[in-house]
mmCIF file of N, CA, C and O in Angstrom:
data_model
loop_
_atom_site.group_PDB
_atom_site.id
_atom_site.type_symbol
_atom_site.label_atom_id
_atom_site.label_comp_id
_atom_site.label_asym_id
_atom_site.label_seq_id
_atom_site.Cartn_x
_atom_site.Cartn_y
_atom_site.Cartn_z
ATOM 1 N N UNK A 208 -14.388 22.479 -4.032
ATOM 2 C CA UNK A 208 -15.729 22.218 -4.484
ATOM 3 C C UNK A 208 -16.309 21.037 -3.704
ATOM 4 O O UNK A 208 -15.722 19.963 -3.651
ATOM 5 N N UNK A 209 -17.449 21.236 -3.100
ATOM 6 C CA UNK A 209 -18.106 20.174 -2.342
ATOM 7 C C UNK A 209 -18.832 19.224 -3.281
ATOM 8 O O UNK A 209 -19.310 19.615 -4.333
ATOM 9 N N UNK A 210 -18.901 17.978 -2.851
ATOM 10 C CA UNK A 210 -19.676 16.995 -3.589
ATOM 11 C C UNK A 210 -20.319 16.050 -2.592
ATOM 12 O O UNK A 210 -19.950 16.025 -1.416
ATOM 13 N N UNK A 211 -21.269 15.303 -3.035
ATOM 14 C CA UNK A 211 -21.959 14.352 -2.174
ATOM 15 C C UNK A 211 -21.651 12.934 -2.621
ATOM 16 O O UNK A 211 -21.427 12.680 -3.798
ATOM 17 N N UNK A 212 -21.641 12.042 -1.657
ATOM 18 C CA UNK A 212 -21.489 10.619 -1.915
ATOM 19 C C UNK A 212 -22.520 9.886 -1.059
ATOM 20 O O UNK A 212 -22.915 10.375 0.001
ATOM 21 N N UNK A 213 -22.939 8.731 -1.527
ATOM 22 C CA UNK A 213 -23.934 7.946 -0.799
ATOM 23 C C UNK A 213 -23.447 6.518 -0.611
ATOM 24 O O UNK A 213 -22.788 5.963 -1.483
ATOM 25 N N UNK A 214 -23.817 5.965 0.529
ATOM 26 C CA UNK A 214 -23.628 4.549 0.802
ATOM 27 C C UNK A 214 -25.014 4.010 1.124
ATOM 28 O O UNK A 214 -25.669 4.490 2.061
ATOM 29 N N UNK A 215 -25.453 3.031 0.354
ATOM 30 C CA UNK A 215 -26.784 2.448 0.568
ATOM 31 C C UNK A 215 -26.648 0.999 0.996
ATOM 32 O O UNK A 215 -25.831 0.254 0.445
ATOM 33 N N UNK A 216 -27.459 0.600 1.952
ATOM 34 C CA UNK A 216 -27.526 -0.778 2.411
ATOM 35 C C UNK A 216 -28.975 -1.212 2.276
ATOM 36 O O UNK A 216 -29.867 -0.615 2.889
ATOM 37 N N UNK A 217 -29.207 -2.239 1.455
ATOM 38 C CA UNK A 217 -30.548 -2.769 1.260
ATOM 39 C C UNK A 217 -30.650 -4.133 1.921
ATOM 40 O O UNK A 217 -29.733 -4.961 1.810
ATOM 41 N N UNK A 218 -31.748 -4.355 2.607
ATOM 42 C CA UNK A 218 -31.974 -5.612 3.319
ATOM 43 C C UNK A 218 -33.222 -6.302 2.793
ATOM 44 O O UNK A 218 -34.221 -5.637 2.530
ATOM 45 N N UNK A 219 -33.152 -7.613 2.668
ATOM 46 C CA UNK A 219 -34.337 -8.434 2.459
ATOM 47 C C UNK A 219 -34.546 -9.176 3.772
ATOM 48 O O UNK A 219 -33.666 -9.905 4.227
ATOM 49 N N UNK A 220 -35.703 -8.966 4.387
ATOM 50 C CA UNK A 220 -35.984 -9.528 5.705
ATOM 51 C C UNK A 220 -37.006 -10.653 5.617
ATOM 52 O O UNK A 220 -37.915 -10.608 4.783
ATOM 53 N N UNK A 221 -36.890 -11.622 6.527
ATOM 54 C CA UNK A 221 -37.911 -12.662 6.601
ATOM 55 C C UNK A 221 -39.075 -12.170 7.447
ATOM 56 O O UNK A 221 -39.101 -10.999 7.875
ATOM 57 N N UNK A 222 -40.024 -13.034 7.726
ATOM 58 C CA UNK A 222 -41.222 -12.646 8.488
ATOM 59 C C UNK A 222 -40.910 -12.221 9.924
ATOM 60 O O UNK A 222 -41.700 -11.537 10.566
ATOM 61 N N UNK A 223 -39.719 -12.585 10.435
ATOM 62 C CA UNK A 223 -39.304 -12.194 11.787
ATOM 63 C C UNK A 223 -38.298 -11.045 11.769
ATOM 64 O O UNK A 223 -37.611 -10.802 12.755
ATOM 65 N N UNK A 224 -38.178 -10.369 10.644
ATOM 66 C CA UNK A 224 -37.256 -9.251 10.446
ATOM 67 C C UNK A 224 -35.783 -9.637 10.560
ATOM 68 O O UNK A 224 -34.950 -8.814 10.920
ATOM 69 N N UNK A 225 -35.475 -10.889 10.258
ATOM 70 C CA UNK A 225 -34.089 -11.356 10.223
ATOM 71 C C UNK A 225 -33.598 -11.207 8.780
ATOM 72 O O UNK A 225 -34.279 -11.646 7.843
ATOM 73 N N UNK A 226 -32.433 -10.587 8.582
ATOM 74 C CA UNK A 226 -31.934 -10.406 7.216
ATOM 75 C C UNK A 226 -31.680 -11.736 6.500
ATOM 76 O O UNK A 226 -31.025 -12.627 7.033
ATOM 77 N N UNK A 227 -32.250 -11.853 5.318
ATOM 78 C CA UNK A 227 -31.961 -12.995 4.457
ATOM 79 C C UNK A 227 -30.906 -12.615 3.425
ATOM 80 O O UNK A 227 -30.107 -13.452 3.027
ATOM 81 N N UNK A 228 -30.915 -11.350 3.017
ATOM 82 C CA UNK A 228 -29.926 -10.834 2.074
ATOM 83 C C UNK A 228 -29.552 -9.415 2.473
ATOM 84 O O UNK A 228 -30.407 -8.638 2.894
ATOM 85 N N UNK A 229 -28.272 -9.122 2.331
ATOM 86 C CA UNK A 229 -27.757 -7.769 2.538
ATOM 87 C C UNK A 229 -27.037 -7.382 1.258
ATOM 88 O O UNK A 229 -26.195 -8.138 0.756
ATOM 89 N N UNK A 230 -27.386 -6.243 0.714
ATOM 90 C CA UNK A 230 -26.799 -5.757 -0.516
ATOM 91 C C UNK A 230 -26.421 -4.305 -0.300
ATOM 92 O O UNK A 230 -27.185 -3.558 0.291
ATOM 93 N N UNK A 231 -25.256 -3.916 -0.767
ATOM 94 C CA UNK A 231 -24.827 -2.529 -0.545
ATOM 95 C C UNK A 231 -24.098 -1.991 -1.768
ATOM 96 O O UNK A 231 -23.606 -2.740 -2.605
ATOM 97 N N UNK A 232 -24.061 -0.684 -1.834
ATOM 98 C CA UNK A 232 -23.258 -0.012 -2.845
ATOM 99 C C UNK A 232 -22.918 1.387 -2.371
ATOM 100 O O UNK A 232 -23.580 1.957 -1.517
ATOM 101 N N UNK A 233 -21.843 1.905 -2.944
ATOM 102 C CA UNK A 233 -21.400 3.258 -2.639
ATOM 103 C C UNK A 233 -21.304 4.018 -3.954
ATOM 104 O O UNK A 233 -20.843 3.477 -4.961
ATOM 105 N N UNK A 234 -21.735 5.260 -3.924
ATOM 106 C CA UNK A 234 -21.751 6.046 -5.158
ATOM 107 C C UNK A 234 -20.353 6.272 -5.731
ATOM 108 O O UNK A 234 -20.200 6.478 -6.928
ATOM 109 N N UNK A 235 -19.312 6.207 -4.902
ATOM 110 C CA UNK A 235 -17.938 6.403 -5.370
ATOM 111 C C UNK A 235 -17.245 5.105 -5.785
ATOM 112 O O UNK A 235 -16.066 5.121 -6.112
ATOM 113 N N UNK A 236 -17.957 3.982 -5.747
ATOM 114 C CA UNK A 236 -17.328 2.695 -6.037
ATOM 115 C C UNK A 236 -17.412 2.355 -7.522
ATOM 116 O O UNK A 236 -18.160 2.969 -8.277
ATOM 117 N N UNK A 237 -16.659 1.346 -7.900
ATOM 118 C CA UNK A 237 -16.658 0.878 -9.287
ATOM 119 C C UNK A 237 -17.741 -0.166 -9.550
ATOM 120 O O UNK A 237 -17.885 -0.618 -10.677
ATOM 121 N N UNK A 238 -18.454 -0.593 -8.543
ATOM 122 C CA UNK A 238 -19.482 -1.612 -8.717
ATOM 123 C C UNK A 238 -20.855 -1.036 -8.385
ATOM 124 O O UNK A 238 -20.967 -0.030 -7.710
ATOM 125 N N UNK A 239 -21.876 -1.707 -8.855
ATOM 126 C CA UNK A 239 -23.242 -1.234 -8.627
ATOM 127 C C UNK A 239 -23.831 -1.811 -7.341
ATOM 128 O O UNK A 239 -24.394 -1.105 -6.535
ATOM 129 N N UNK A 240 -23.741 -3.102 -7.158
ATOM 130 C CA UNK A 240 -24.300 -3.761 -5.978
ATOM 131 C C UNK A 240 -23.346 -4.857 -5.536
ATOM 132 O O UNK A 240 -22.753 -5.539 -6.355
ATOM 133 N N UNK A 241 -23.243 -5.022 -4.230
ATOM 134 C CA UNK A 241 -22.363 -6.041 -3.682
ATOM 135 C C UNK A 241 -23.107 -6.750 -2.558
ATOM 136 O O UNK A 241 -23.697 -6.108 -1.692
ATOM 137 N N UNK A 242 -23.086 -8.079 -2.585
ATOM 138 C CA UNK A 242 -23.715 -8.847 -1.520
ATOM 139 C C UNK A 242 -22.804 -8.897 -0.302
ATOM 140 O O UNK A 242 -21.581 -8.868 -0.424
ATOM 141 N N UNK A 243 -23.409 -8.998 0.861
ATOM 142 C CA UNK A 243 -22.662 -9.131 2.115
ATOM 143 C C UNK A 243 -23.412 -10.094 3.020
ATOM 144 O O UNK A 243 -24.631 -10.244 2.914
ATOM 145 N N UNK A 244 -22.691 -10.730 3.915
ATOM 146 C CA UNK A 244 -23.321 -11.596 4.913
ATOM 147 C C UNK A 244 -23.547 -10.863 6.222
ATOM 148 O O UNK A 244 -24.343 -11.292 7.041
ATOM 149 N N UNK A 245 -22.808 -9.760 6.433
ATOM 150 C CA UNK A 245 -22.938 -9.029 7.685
ATOM 151 C C UNK A 245 -22.553 -7.573 7.475
ATOM 152 O O UNK A 245 -21.821 -7.239 6.543
ATOM 153 N N UNK A 246 -23.057 -6.725 8.362
ATOM 154 C CA UNK A 246 -22.697 -5.313 8.357
ATOM 155 C C UNK A 246 -22.629 -4.840 9.805
ATOM 156 O O UNK A 246 -23.442 -5.240 10.647
ATOM 157 N N UNK A 247 -21.640 -4.018 10.090
ATOM 158 C CA UNK A 247 -21.498 -3.410 11.402
ATOM 159 C C UNK A 247 -21.248 -1.925 11.167
ATOM 160 O O UNK A 247 -20.244 -1.552 10.574
ATOM 161 N N UNK A 248 -22.165 -1.112 11.624
ATOM 162 C CA UNK A 248 -22.107 0.322 11.361
ATOM 163 C C UNK A 248 -22.231 1.079 12.676
ATOM 164 O O UNK A 248 -23.117 0.794 13.481
ATOM 165 N N UNK A 249 -21.338 2.035 12.884
ATOM 166 C CA UNK A 249 -21.387 2.891 14.067
ATOM 167 C C UNK A 249 -21.481 4.339 13.622
ATOM 168 O O UNK A 249 -20.729 4.766 12.748
ATOM 169 N N UNK A 250 -22.398 5.068 14.209
ATOM 170 C CA UNK A 250 -22.603 6.471 13.869
ATOM 171 C C UNK A 250 -22.521 7.292 15.152
ATOM 172 O O UNK A 250 -23.228 7.011 16.121
ATOM 173 N N UNK A 251 -21.657 8.301 15.166
ATOM 174 C CA UNK A 251 -21.464 9.159 16.337
ATOM 175 C C UNK A 251 -22.439 10.320 16.314
ATOM 176 O O UNK A 251 -22.504 11.078 15.356
ATOM 177 N N UNK A 252 -23.203 10.451 17.379
ATOM 178 C CA UNK A 252 -24.106 11.588 17.557
ATOM 179 C C UNK A 252 -23.379 12.600 18.434
ATOM 180 O O UNK A 252 -23.251 12.410 19.644
ATOM 181 N N UNK A 253 -22.876 13.668 17.828
ATOM 182 C CA UNK A 253 -22.102 14.672 18.546
ATOM 183 C C UNK A 253 -22.905 15.465 19.549
ATOM 184 O O UNK A 253 -22.366 15.966 20.531
ATOM 185 N N UNK A 254 -24.214 15.574 19.331
ATOM 186 C CA UNK A 254 -25.070 16.312 20.265
ATOM 187 C C UNK A 254 -25.291 15.500 21.531
ATOM 188 O O UNK A 254 -25.093 15.986 22.649
ATOM 189 N N UNK A 255 -25.701 14.235 21.361
ATOM 190 C CA UNK A 255 -25.966 13.373 22.523
ATOM 191 C C UNK A 255 -24.711 12.710 23.073
ATOM 192 O O UNK A 255 -24.742 12.072 24.121
ATOM 193 N N UNK A 256 -23.590 12.841 22.333
ATOM 194 C CA UNK A 256 -22.332 12.188 22.713
ATOM 195 C C UNK A 256 -22.547 10.693 22.920
ATOM 196 O O UNK A 256 -22.184 10.102 23.935
ATOM 197 N N UNK A 257 -23.156 10.071 21.921
ATOM 198 C CA UNK A 257 -23.425 8.642 21.994
ATOM 199 C C UNK A 257 -23.298 8.026 20.602
ATOM 200 O O UNK A 257 -23.294 8.725 19.596
ATOM 201 N N UNK A 258 -23.197 6.713 20.584
ATOM 202 C CA UNK A 258 -23.021 5.980 19.333
ATOM 203 C C UNK A 258 -24.260 5.154 19.033
ATOM 204 O O UNK A 258 -24.751 4.424 19.886
ATOM 205 N N UNK A 259 -24.745 5.291 17.804
ATOM 206 C CA UNK A 259 -25.788 4.423 17.290
ATOM 207 C C UNK A 259 -25.081 3.261 16.621
ATOM 208 O O UNK A 259 -24.185 3.469 15.789
ATOM 209 N N UNK A 260 -25.434 2.062 16.983
ATOM 210 C CA UNK A 260 -24.790 0.886 16.413
ATOM 211 C C UNK A 260 -25.822 0.035 15.691
ATOM 212 O O UNK A 260 -26.892 -0.230 16.221
ATOM 213 N N UNK A 261 -25.480 -0.361 14.487
ATOM 214 C CA UNK A 261 -26.318 -1.259 13.706
ATOM 215 C C UNK A 261 -25.464 -2.469 13.361
ATOM 216 O O UNK A 261 -24.442 -2.343 12.687
ATOM 217 N N UNK A 262 -25.848 -3.624 13.850
ATOM 218 C CA UNK A 262 -25.135 -4.867 13.588
ATOM 219 C C UNK A 262 -26.135 -5.881 13.056
ATOM 220 O O UNK A 262 -27.070 -6.264 13.757
ATOM 221 N N UNK A 263 -25.943 -6.288 11.813
ATOM 222 C CA UNK A 263 -26.861 -7.217 11.164
ATOM 223 C C UNK A 263 -26.067 -8.316 10.472
ATOM 224 O O UNK A 263 -24.972 -8.074 9.971
ATOM 225 N N UNK A 264 -26.627 -9.514 10.431
ATOM 226 C CA UNK A 264 -26.013 -10.600 9.686
ATOM 227 C C UNK A 264 -27.109 -11.514 9.175
ATOM 228 O O UNK A 264 -28.188 -11.595 9.740
ATOM 229 N N UNK A 265 -26.798 -12.170 8.071
ATOM 230 C CA UNK A 265 -27.770 -13.063 7.449
ATOM 231 C C UNK A 265 -27.733 -14.424 8.124
ATOM 232 O O UNK A 265 -26.805 -14.740 8.876
ATOM 233 N N UNK A 266 -28.727 -15.228 7.793
ATOM 234 C CA UNK A 266 -28.796 -16.587 8.326
ATOM 235 C C UNK A 266 -27.627 -17.433 7.841
ATOM 236 O O UNK A 266 -27.259 -18.410 8.485
ATOM 237 N N UNK A 267 -27.029 -17.062 6.705
ATOM 238 C CA UNK A 267 -25.923 -17.823 6.134
ATOM 239 C C UNK A 267 -24.579 -17.500 6.793
ATOM 240 O O UNK A 267 -23.590 -18.181 6.548
ATOM 241 N N UNK A 268 -24.513 -16.458 7.598
ATOM 242 C CA UNK A 268 -23.257 -16.082 8.261
ATOM 243 C C UNK A 268 -22.945 -17.135 9.318
ATOM 244 O O UNK A 268 -23.660 -17.271 10.313
ATOM 245 N N UNK A 269 -21.872 -17.875 9.090
ATOM 246 C CA UNK A 269 -21.475 -18.932 10.009
ATOM 247 C C UNK A 269 -20.766 -18.346 11.233
ATOM 248 O O UNK A 269 -20.183 -17.267 11.162
ATOM 249 N N UNK A 270 -20.828 -19.053 12.341
ATOM 250 C CA UNK A 270 -20.216 -18.586 13.589
ATOM 251 C C UNK A 270 -18.723 -18.330 13.398
ATOM 252 O O UNK A 270 -18.190 -17.338 13.899
ATOM 253 N N UNK A 271 -18.029 -19.188 12.649
ATOM 254 C CA UNK A 271 -16.594 -19.017 12.425
ATOM 255 C C UNK A 271 -16.323 -17.728 11.640
ATOM 256 O O UNK A 271 -15.365 -17.010 11.917
ATOM 257 N N UNK A 272 -17.187 -17.420 10.676
ATOM 258 C CA UNK A 272 -17.056 -16.175 9.925
ATOM 259 C C UNK A 272 -17.295 -14.971 10.828
ATOM 260 O O UNK A 272 -16.618 -13.955 10.720
ATOM 261 N N UNK A 273 -18.270 -15.086 11.727
ATOM 262 C CA UNK A 273 -18.584 -13.992 12.642
ATOM 263 C C UNK A 273 -17.410 -13.731 13.586
ATOM 264 O O UNK A 273 -17.096 -12.577 13.886
ATOM 265 N N UNK A 274 -16.755 -14.784 14.034
ATOM 266 C CA UNK A 274 -15.567 -14.615 14.882
ATOM 267 C C UNK A 274 -14.497 -13.809 14.140
ATOM 268 O O UNK A 274 -13.936 -12.855 14.682
ATOM 269 N N UNK A 275 -14.210 -14.216 12.909
ATOM 270 C CA UNK A 275 -13.181 -13.543 12.121
ATOM 271 C C UNK A 275 -13.587 -12.101 11.809
ATOM 272 O O UNK A 275 -12.771 -11.184 11.901
ATOM 273 N N UNK A 276 -14.854 -11.900 11.475
ATOM 274 C CA UNK A 276 -15.393 -10.561 11.205
ATOM 275 C C UNK A 276 -15.182 -9.651 12.416
ATOM 276 O O UNK A 276 -14.721 -8.514 12.295
ATOM 277 N N UNK A 277 -15.479 -10.163 13.595
ATOM 278 C CA UNK A 277 -15.341 -9.382 14.831
ATOM 279 C C UNK A 277 -13.880 -9.019 15.091
ATOM 280 O O UNK A 277 -13.567 -7.875 15.443
ATOM 281 N N UNK A 278 -12.980 -9.970 14.898
ATOM 282 C CA UNK A 278 -11.555 -9.695 15.106
ATOM 283 C C UNK A 278 -11.065 -8.653 14.103
ATOM 284 O O UNK A 278 -10.306 -7.740 14.454
ATOM 285 N N UNK A 279 -11.519 -8.738 12.856
ATOM 286 C CA UNK A 279 -11.121 -7.747 11.860
ATOM 287 C C UNK A 279 -11.646 -6.355 12.224
ATOM 288 O O UNK A 279 -10.960 -5.358 12.009
ATOM 289 N N UNK A 280 -12.847 -6.295 12.774
ATOM 290 C CA UNK A 280 -13.402 -5.002 13.208
ATOM 291 C C UNK A 280 -12.536 -4.419 14.324
ATOM 292 O O UNK A 280 -12.176 -3.239 14.294
ATOM 293 N N UNK A 281 -12.192 -5.240 15.311
ATOM 294 C CA UNK A 281 -11.346 -4.757 16.410
ATOM 295 C C UNK A 281 -10.002 -4.263 15.896
ATOM 296 O O UNK A 281 -9.528 -3.198 16.299
ATOM 297 N N UNK A 282 -9.382 -5.029 14.989
ATOM 298 C CA UNK A 282 -8.098 -4.623 14.428
ATOM 299 C C UNK A 282 -8.219 -3.297 13.681
ATOM 300 O O UNK A 282 -7.368 -2.411 13.828
ATOM 301 N N UNK A 283 -9.278 -3.141 12.921
ATOM 302 C CA UNK A 283 -9.457 -1.895 12.161
ATOM 303 C C UNK A 283 -9.725 -0.710 13.081
ATOM 304 O O UNK A 283 -9.410 0.432 12.726
ATOM 305 N N UNK A 284 -10.270 -0.952 14.262
ATOM 306 C CA UNK A 284 -10.451 0.129 15.234
ATOM 307 C C UNK A 284 -9.101 0.692 15.669
ATOM 308 O O UNK A 284 -8.966 1.897 15.896
ATOM 309 N N UNK A 285 -8.100 -0.178 15.761
ATOM 310 C CA UNK A 285 -6.747 0.291 16.074
ATOM 311 C C UNK A 285 -6.223 1.215 14.981
ATOM 312 O O UNK A 285 -5.640 2.263 15.256
ATOM 313 N N UNK A 286 -6.457 0.832 13.720
ATOM 314 C CA UNK A 286 -6.044 1.680 12.595
ATOM 315 C C UNK A 286 -6.796 3.006 12.609
ATOM 316 O O UNK A 286 -6.208 4.074 12.400
ATOM 317 N N UNK A 287 -8.092 2.928 12.856
ATOM 318 C CA UNK A 287 -8.928 4.130 12.896
ATOM 319 C C UNK A 287 -8.486 5.066 14.019
ATOM 320 O O UNK A 287 -8.425 6.289 13.839
ATOM 321 N N UNK A 288 -8.162 4.495 15.163
ATOM 322 C CA UNK A 288 -7.717 5.295 16.301
ATOM 323 C C UNK A 288 -6.424 6.040 15.972
ATOM 324 O O UNK A 288 -6.290 7.232 16.253
ATOM 325 N N UNK A 289 -5.488 5.335 15.337
ATOM 326 C CA UNK A 289 -4.222 5.970 14.955
ATOM 327 C C UNK A 289 -4.465 7.097 13.955
ATOM 328 O O UNK A 289 -3.931 8.203 14.112
ATOM 329 N N UNK A 290 -5.273 6.836 12.955
ATOM 330 C CA UNK A 290 -5.533 7.828 11.916
ATOM 331 C C UNK A 290 -6.261 9.054 12.469
ATOM 332 O O UNK A 290 -5.953 10.184 12.103
ATOM 333 N N UNK A 291 -7.218 8.836 13.365
ATOM 334 C CA UNK A 291 -8.041 9.950 13.851
ATOM 335 C C UNK A 291 -7.433 10.691 15.036
ATOM 336 O O UNK A 291 -7.602 11.905 15.159
ATOM 337 N N UNK A 292 -6.721 9.993 15.902
ATOM 338 C CA UNK A 292 -6.203 10.599 17.134
ATOM 339 C C UNK A 292 -4.683 10.776 17.069
ATOM 340 O O UNK A 292 -4.133 11.666 17.712
ATOM 341 N N UNK A 293 -4.009 9.922 16.310
ATOM 342 C CA UNK A 293 -2.563 10.013 16.190
ATOM 343 C C UNK A 293 -1.805 9.379 17.342
ATOM 344 O O UNK A 293 -0.607 9.603 17.491
ATOM 345 N N UNK A 294 -2.472 8.573 18.131
ATOM 346 C CA UNK A 294 -1.874 7.946 19.316
ATOM 347 C C UNK A 294 -1.413 6.529 18.955
ATOM 348 O O UNK A 294 -2.199 5.585 18.966
ATOM 349 N N UNK A 295 -0.119 6.389 18.646
ATOM 350 C CA UNK A 295 0.437 5.104 18.230
ATOM 351 C C UNK A 295 0.391 4.066 19.344
ATOM 352 O O UNK A 295 0.143 2.889 19.099
ATOM 353 N N UNK A 296 0.643 4.496 20.565
ATOM 354 C CA UNK A 296 0.694 3.560 21.693
ATOM 355 C C UNK A 296 -0.668 2.895 21.919
ATOM 356 O O UNK A 296 -0.751 1.671 22.038
ATOM 357 N N UNK A 297 -1.716 3.693 21.968
ATOM 358 C CA UNK A 297 -3.048 3.137 22.196
ATOM 359 C C UNK A 297 -3.507 2.326 20.988
ATOM 360 O O UNK A 297 -4.130 1.269 21.143
ATOM 361 N N UNK A 298 -3.177 2.778 19.796
ATOM 362 C CA UNK A 298 -3.506 2.030 18.587
ATOM 363 C C UNK A 298 -2.888 0.639 18.642
ATOM 364 O O UNK A 298 -3.549 -0.363 18.330
ATOM 365 N N UNK A 299 -1.647 0.581 19.047
ATOM 366 C CA UNK A 299 -0.962 -0.708 19.148
ATOM 367 C C UNK A 299 -1.613 -1.600 20.209
ATOM 368 O O UNK A 299 -1.728 -2.814 20.015
ATOM 369 N N UNK A 300 -2.040 -1.018 21.324
ATOM 370 C CA UNK A 300 -2.744 -1.785 22.360
ATOM 371 C C UNK A 300 -4.023 -2.410 21.801
ATOM 372 O O UNK A 300 -4.323 -3.583 22.062
ATOM 373 N N UNK A 301 -4.769 -1.629 21.047
ATOM 374 C CA UNK A 301 -6.022 -2.124 20.463
ATOM 375 C C UNK A 301 -5.729 -3.265 19.492
ATOM 376 O O UNK A 301 -6.371 -4.322 19.526
ATOM 377 N N UNK A 302 -4.750 -3.056 18.616
ATOM 378 C CA UNK A 302 -4.409 -4.071 17.626
ATOM 379 C C UNK A 302 -3.842 -5.337 18.288
ATOM 380 O O UNK A 302 -4.160 -6.449 17.856
ATOM 381 N N UNK A 303 -3.046 -5.178 19.325
ATOM 382 C CA UNK A 303 -2.522 -6.343 20.050
ATOM 383 C C UNK A 303 -3.641 -7.098 20.747
ATOM 384 O O UNK A 303 -3.631 -8.342 20.789
ATOM 385 N N UNK A 304 -4.616 -6.364 21.307
ATOM 386 C CA UNK A 304 -5.772 -7.018 21.929
ATOM 387 C C UNK A 304 -6.516 -7.852 20.897
ATOM 388 O O UNK A 304 -6.878 -9.008 21.149
ATOM 389 N N UNK A 305 -6.749 -7.274 19.717
ATOM 390 C CA UNK A 305 -7.446 -8.001 18.652
ATOM 391 C C UNK A 305 -6.685 -9.265 18.272
ATOM 392 O O UNK A 305 -7.275 -10.340 18.111
ATOM 393 N N UNK A 306 -5.370 -9.149 18.142
ATOM 394 C CA UNK A 306 -4.544 -10.297 17.765
ATOM 395 C C UNK A 306 -4.597 -11.395 18.829
ATOM 396 O O UNK A 306 -4.774 -12.574 18.515
ATOM 397 N N UNK A 307 -4.449 -11.016 20.084
ATOM 398 C CA UNK A 307 -4.471 -12.005 21.170
ATOM 399 C C UNK A 307 -5.838 -12.654 21.306
ATOM 400 O O UNK A 307 -5.938 -13.865 21.514
ATOM 401 N N UNK A 308 -6.894 -11.874 21.197
ATOM 402 C CA UNK A 308 -8.243 -12.446 21.248
ATOM 403 C C UNK A 308 -8.457 -13.393 20.072
ATOM 404 O O UNK A 308 -9.018 -14.473 20.233
ATOM 405 N N UNK A 309 -8.004 -12.980 18.903
ATOM 406 C CA UNK A 309 -8.101 -13.841 17.720
ATOM 407 C C UNK A 309 -7.407 -15.170 17.919
ATOM 408 O O UNK A 309 -7.889 -16.215 17.479
ATOM 409 N N UNK A 310 -6.253 -15.151 18.586
ATOM 410 C CA UNK A 310 -5.545 -16.395 18.881
ATOM 411 C C UNK A 310 -6.349 -17.256 19.845
ATOM 412 O O UNK A 310 -6.435 -18.472 19.678
ATOM 413 N N UNK A 311 -6.933 -16.634 20.861
ATOM 414 C CA UNK A 311 -7.689 -17.384 21.876
ATOM 415 C C UNK A 311 -8.933 -18.045 21.306
ATOM 416 O O UNK A 311 -9.353 -19.088 21.782
ATOM 417 N N UNK A 312 -9.521 -17.432 20.286
ATOM 418 C CA UNK A 312 -10.731 -18.023 19.702
ATOM 419 C C UNK A 312 -10.419 -18.731 18.378
ATOM 420 O O UNK A 312 -11.319 -19.072 17.611
ATOM 421 N N UNK A 313 -9.121 -18.955 18.124
ATOM 422 C CA UNK A 313 -8.644 -19.745 16.994
ATOM 423 C C UNK A 313 -9.009 -19.212 15.622
ATOM 424 O O UNK A 313 -9.322 -19.964 14.703
ATOM 425 N N UNK A 314 -8.952 -17.886 15.453
ATOM 426 C CA UNK A 314 -9.135 -17.327 14.111
ATOM 427 C C UNK A 314 -7.872 -16.616 13.625
ATOM 428 O O UNK A 314 -7.794 -16.248 12.468
ATOM 429 N N UNK A 315 -6.876 -16.466 14.505
ATOM 430 C CA UNK A 315 -5.590 -15.876 14.150
ATOM 431 C C UNK A 315 -4.508 -16.855 14.578
ATOM 432 O O UNK A 315 -4.562 -17.383 15.690
ATOM 433 N N UNK A 316 -3.558 -17.065 13.711
ATOM 434 C CA UNK A 316 -2.451 -17.994 14.030
ATOM 435 C C UNK A 316 -1.317 -17.258 14.701
ATOM 436 O O UNK A 316 -1.072 -16.135 14.522
#
């Protein structure tokens, strides 16, 4: 049986279209609304064979948080690659790159 689920991202923007607040919820979640300081979303267009990328962060997102956020995204790409492609070797390369970069920018010990 098919069913639908929704993920909504609501933004409050300032006069220059910079996010002041990011709020999101998913229809399958246990919560109604959740605040966020940043969002990074990638959508694959199978027809054009290209990726639409949406990267937003609030004024309150500190540079140190953004560094850690970026490293976590890279690490999760390794997990995603393993799950979707099944290639352990390349997944490990991606995750090792994330770890080494994290060390170089002092967000991973």
